Amino acid sequence: QIQLVQSGPELKKPGESLKISCKASGYTFTDYAMQWVKQAPGKGLQYMGWINTQTGKPTYADDFKERFVFSLETSASTAYLQINNLKNEDTATYFCVRGTGDYWGQGVMVTVSS
Amino acid sequence: DIQVTQSPSSLLASLGERVTITCQTSQSISNNLNWYQQKPGQAPMLLIYYATSLQTGMPSRFSGQYSGRSFTLTITSLEPEDIANYFCLQHYSAPYTFGAGTKLELK
C-alpha cells in the first residue's frame, strides 16, 4: 500500500538547523511531485512548495524562499525538508504530501525553543 | 496566487443533521479541488478529490459539488465520528492554496 513515512519529532534551539525525511513506498517515487505543508499549533495549513521528483527542481512559496530547502534521495524514494537558522515561529507540524494531495505523511512536530 | 475563501469557520450541528461547507476560489480552477477531514493530532484524510469524487473507503454520506468557482462539501446525516476540522485545497496551479478550515462541533 502507498505510504509516506516521516521522521520523528524534533526539539531544536533558535539558530540551529534540521532535516526532516519523508520516505515513500508503494508507488514509483518519480511519478509524483512531493509537496510540503506547514501547520502551526492550532492553525490552518500553509503550502510551502514542492519538488519535482524527476528533475529535483524545487519551487518555494513566497514565505518559504529563505531558510528552507527541499531535496531528494531518489534511490531511496525519500524527500527531505531542511530548515536553516530556526526561529520560534518555525514551531509547527510539517507534512509531506504526494502529488495533488491524495496521500500525506503522518507529520513531523518541530519545536523551536531556547 | 489563487485565493480560497472557506465558510463557515465554525459550525455547530446536531447528529443526523445535514451539514454544508463551502469554498470559493478567486479564479476558475475547473474541478481541481480536494476536501479533507482532520482530527486533532492526525494527518489530514482525503474525503473528496477533483471536487466530486469520493475517496475509496470514505462513507457515502460525504459528497462534493461545484458550480463555477464555488465548491461545497455536504454531509447528509452527521455522525459522531464526523466531528473534526474540514478544509479544502485547490491544486489547479502553484502555489496550491488551502481554505482556512471549518471546525465542526456538536450542538
XYZ file of C-alpha atoms in Angstrom, chain B residues 32-89:
58
model
C -9.129 20.898 -9.157
C -10.180 20.951 -5.535
C -9.957 18.395 -2.749
C -11.741 18.181 0.602
C -10.083 16.830 3.742
C -11.051 15.850 7.254
C -8.563 16.357 10.052
C -8.879 15.218 13.644
C -6.599 16.529 16.416
C -3.101 15.090 16.302
C -3.699 13.352 12.993
C -2.747 13.973 9.396
C -5.491 15.195 7.084
C -7.519 12.491 5.393
C -8.707 12.893 1.814
C -12.503 12.813 1.526
C -13.282 14.170 -1.934
C -10.943 14.676 -4.886
C -11.461 16.591 -8.090
C -14.415 18.303 -6.444
C -16.917 15.456 -6.701
C -15.155 12.079 -6.438
C -15.469 10.217 -3.162
C -12.168 8.768 -1.971
C -12.182 4.985 -1.656
C -13.239 3.907 1.808
C -14.902 7.184 2.775
C -18.575 6.986 3.822
C -21.151 7.802 1.162
C -22.733 10.455 3.401
C -19.900 12.725 2.225
C -20.324 14.343 -1.185
C -18.870 17.214 -3.156
C -20.359 19.523 -5.744
C -19.201 22.571 -7.609
C -20.508 25.284 -9.828
C -18.099 27.752 -11.340
C -15.831 28.948 -8.559
C -17.999 27.699 -5.711
C -17.387 24.287 -4.156
C -19.417 22.544 -1.477
C -18.847 19.616 0.832
C -22.009 18.049 2.195
C -22.501 15.564 4.981
C -26.021 14.262 4.514
C -26.527 12.982 8.074
C -23.980 13.910 10.721
C -22.436 11.039 12.682
C -20.407 11.387 15.904
C -17.188 10.388 14.123
C -17.599 13.322 11.708
C -16.720 15.833 14.422
C -13.459 17.240 13.083
C -11.893 20.072 11.129
C -12.556 20.249 7.408
C -10.647 22.139 4.778
C -10.308 22.400 1.034
C -7.228 22.545 -1.180
